[in-house]
Amino acid sequence: MRSNAILFAIAIVLSSIIFGYAVINRNRPQGTVNVTGLGEKNFTSDLIVWEGNFSRSSANIQSAYANLEKDREAVTQYLVSKGIPQEQLVFNAVTTNPTYDQNYSNDGRYMGQTFTGYQLNQSLVIESQEVEKVEKISREITELLNQGIAFYSQQPRYYYTELESLKLEMIAKATEDARIRAERIAENSGAKLGSLISANMGVFQITGQNSGEDYSWGGAFNTSSKNKTASITMKLVFEVD
């Protein structure tokens, strides 16, 4: 009986010690801290790509092509007069499409189609670092209408030639931001920040400034805005003591 009482007392003491250690350990740091940092910068595009196209129609393909050639010469002269170097004018191959009239009877029955001729189209691409100049010309190109040229202008696209350097800068900013966040968390928890365990880069995003544009899981890449915002996130895991 005496030995049983001693064993029971020892069991109670050990249970108390284990429980007490669990309570103390529960309030200690978990060993790691996970943080996400943001790197962000506004910038202005330094490359513009502008496209447009013009066309001619005729019952005779030779006539349509001759008129299209005249239009191309007029477009070239106009753009060169506006300050665009001729070597920056890239004319794509002419596309040819037959045209037809659709025939219907008086009661609406389809009666087939009649060949009417050809429509020839040619597109033009300008790539330049003179962003403001090309941007202005793209708005004034309707002046060609006065010469009888139906030139259809597309919205310019804007790019940045130093994108890789910008990306590296954003990674550095995001990493520093994450490290500062981790230090503050550790300090406020009464712990000390230890070694970096892992670092994972988020998606690189380029959006228009003040556009309210949504971020994409695959990475937004805005080309419609001249003024843009680049951003990236870094997820870091640190040891804490």
XYZ file of C-alpha atoms in Angstrom:
241
model
C 0.000 0.000 0.000
C 2.827 2.375 0.915
C 4.605 1.759 -2.426
C 1.403 2.372 -4.335
C 0.936 5.717 -2.576
C 4.507 6.751 -3.436
C 4.042 5.862 -7.135
C 0.762 7.796 -7.220
C 2.444 10.870 -5.731
C 5.290 10.677 -8.241
C 2.750 10.433 -11.095
C 0.970 13.547 -9.865
C 4.246 15.488 -9.670
C 5.310 14.427 -13.189
C 1.905 15.300 -14.606
C 2.136 18.757 -13.023
C 5.587 19.327 -14.501
C 4.516 18.244 -18.013
C 1.358 20.379 -17.911
C 3.266 23.390 -16.637
C 5.850 23.058 -19.452
C 3.069 22.834 -22.057
C 1.485 26.047 -20.805
C 4.810 27.880 -20.843
C 5.768 26.520 -24.262
C 2.390 27.477 -25.712
C 3.198 31.150 -25.170
C 6.649 31.019 -26.717
C 7.287 32.059 -30.361
C 6.416 29.396 -32.914
C 9.925 29.448 -34.410
C 9.150 31.220 -37.713
C 7.480 34.370 -38.985
C 5.907 34.692 -42.444
C 5.706 38.129 -44.080
C 4.809 39.601 -47.478
C 6.547 42.709 -48.767
C 5.510 45.007 -51.614
C 7.709 46.787 -54.152
C 5.975 49.449 -56.230
C 7.023 52.243 -58.604
C 5.375 54.641 -61.054
C 7.065 55.126 -64.419
C 6.478 56.552 -67.890
C 6.699 54.445 -71.041
C 9.645 55.161 -73.349
C 8.494 53.178 -76.402
C 5.349 53.530 -78.496
C 3.977 51.137 -81.123
C 1.293 52.514 -83.404
C -0.572 50.709 -86.183
C -3.000 51.764 -88.860
C -4.388 50.457 -92.131
C -5.884 51.683 -95.390
C -7.701 49.969 -98.240
C -8.945 50.315 -101.798
C -11.747 48.499 -103.652
C -12.275 48.051 -107.380
C -13.833 45.634 -109.841
C -10.390 45.346 -111.396
C -7.549 44.071 -109.204
C -4.873 46.025 -111.107
C -6.802 49.255 -110.605
C -7.260 48.555 -106.873
C -3.559 47.863 -106.466
C -2.541 51.025 -108.356
C -4.794 53.143 -106.123
C -3.408 51.442 -103.016
C 0.150 52.247 -104.151
C -0.799 55.923 -104.511
C -2.276 55.869 -101.000
C 0.896 54.327 -99.579
C 3.009 57.066 -101.167
C 0.697 59.732 -99.745
C 0.766 58.162 -96.273
C 4.559 57.979 -96.393
C 4.889 61.627 -97.450
C 2.477 62.741 -94.749
C 4.259 60.897 -91.935
C 7.731 61.948 -93.075
C 6.531 65.566 -93.185
C 5.460 65.140 -89.554
C 8.970 64.101 -88.543
C 8.808 60.296 -88.675
C 11.966 58.833 -90.287
C 11.071 56.780 -93.347
C 13.008 53.762 -92.049
C 10.573 53.550 -89.116
C 7.624 53.053 -91.475
C 7.003 49.316 -91.775
C 4.351 48.431 -94.358
C 3.039 44.880 -94.137
C 2.137 42.755 -97.133
C -1.016 43.639 -99.058
C -3.990 41.371 -98.395
C -6.535 40.735 -101.137
C -10.160 39.771 -100.569
C -12.844 39.206 -103.215
C -16.097 41.049 -102.611
C -19.637 39.875 -103.331
C -23.190 41.194 -103.276
C -25.753 38.933 -101.617
C -28.883 38.415 -103.699
C -32.404 37.875 -102.353
C -35.791 37.495 -104.043
C -38.723 39.799 -103.332
C -40.059 37.303 -100.806
C -36.706 37.111 -98.962
C -35.303 33.889 -100.411
C -31.536 33.759 -100.787
C -30.584 33.685 -104.485
C -26.807 33.376 -104.221
C -24.092 35.985 -104.602
C -22.585 38.123 -107.347
C -18.874 38.853 -107.612
C -18.260 42.620 -107.473
C -14.489 42.970 -107.367
C -11.614 43.081 -104.904
C -10.717 44.852 -101.694
C -7.008 45.362 -101.009
C -5.745 46.220 -97.511
C -2.363 47.285 -96.222
C -1.299 47.942 -92.649
C 1.458 50.128 -91.265
C 3.432 49.785 -88.026
C 5.576 52.487 -86.412
C 7.799 51.701 -83.436
C 9.497 54.707 -81.879
C 10.972 56.097 -78.681
C 9.659 59.549 -79.602
C 6.493 58.789 -77.682
C 4.914 62.241 -77.610
C 5.526 62.874 -81.316
C 3.953 59.606 -82.494
C 1.127 59.984 -79.986
C 0.287 63.406 -81.456
C 0.420 62.118 -85.049
C -1.915 59.238 -84.182
C -4.531 61.806 -83.149
C -4.046 63.981 -86.233
C -3.971 61.216 -88.856
C -7.564 61.978 -89.849
C -6.036 64.827 -91.885
C -5.436 62.166 -94.549
C -9.199 62.048 -95.104
C -8.856 65.405 -96.848
C -6.658 63.616 -99.390
C -9.284 60.937 -99.958
C -7.382 58.284 -97.976
C -9.451 56.246 -95.527
C -6.732 55.581 -92.964
C -7.931 53.696 -89.880
C -5.793 54.306 -86.808
C -5.520 51.908 -83.890
C -4.871 52.938 -80.296
C -1.136 53.223 -79.614
C 0.520 50.655 -77.351
C 3.072 51.757 -74.765
C 6.103 49.816 -73.499
C 9.208 50.297 -71.370
C 12.642 49.268 -72.617
C 14.253 49.003 -69.159
C 11.729 46.520 -67.823
C 14.248 43.974 -66.511
C 16.139 46.606 -64.499
C 12.822 47.879 -63.132
C 11.840 44.361 -62.115
C 15.089 43.847 -60.189
C 14.539 47.173 -58.437
C 11.022 46.118 -57.434
C 12.280 42.783 -56.068
C 14.830 44.611 -53.905
C 12.150 46.998 -52.604
C 9.699 44.181 -51.861
C 12.374 42.153 -50.045
C 13.392 45.128 -47.903
C 9.757 45.890 -47.112
C 9.183 42.281 -46.020
C 12.318 42.266 -43.841
C 11.220 45.464 -42.046
C 7.789 43.966 -41.416
C 9.366 40.807 -39.982
C 11.633 42.823 -37.666
C 8.687 44.783 -36.298
C 6.642 41.631 -35.723
C 9.521 39.957 -33.896
C 10.219 43.075 -31.810
C 6.580 43.469 -30.810
C 6.502 39.789 -29.827
C 9.587 40.070 -27.635
C 11.570 37.832 -29.989
C 14.675 38.246 -32.096
C 14.631 37.871 -35.868
C 16.844 35.053 -37.063
C 18.006 33.715 -40.423
C 16.008 33.797 -43.652
C 14.518 30.356 -44.344
C 12.830 30.916 -47.710
C 11.892 33.625 -50.192
C 9.206 33.368 -52.875
C 8.546 35.997 -55.519
C 4.992 36.925 -56.387
C 3.638 37.926 -59.812
C 5.098 41.001 -61.521
C 2.258 43.378 -62.417
C 2.117 46.443 -64.678
C -1.074 48.497 -64.513
C -2.118 51.948 -65.681
C -1.642 54.688 -63.116
C -4.874 55.586 -61.312
C -6.790 53.264 -63.636
C -8.452 51.016 -61.067
C -7.219 48.138 -63.209
C -7.590 44.679 -61.690
C -4.563 42.566 -60.894
C -4.304 39.203 -62.616
C -3.151 35.877 -61.176
C -0.951 35.504 -64.254
C 0.320 39.080 -64.093
C -1.323 42.163 -65.606
C 0.656 43.815 -68.416
C -0.913 47.128 -69.372
C -0.060 48.481 -72.851
C -2.824 51.082 -73.252
C -1.538 53.624 -70.690
C 1.585 55.747 -71.145
C 1.957 56.249 -67.392
C 2.089 52.961 -65.513
C 2.666 51.401 -62.102
C 4.911 48.370 -61.622
C 4.543 46.181 -58.537
C 5.706 42.848 -57.182
C 5.416 40.976 -53.881
C 7.961 38.897 -51.987
C 6.981 36.270 -49.401
C 9.727 35.651 -46.832
C 9.981 33.192 -43.954
C 12.389 33.985 -41.085
C 13.471 32.103 -38.007
C 12.702 33.795 -34.692
C 14.487 33.201 -31.383
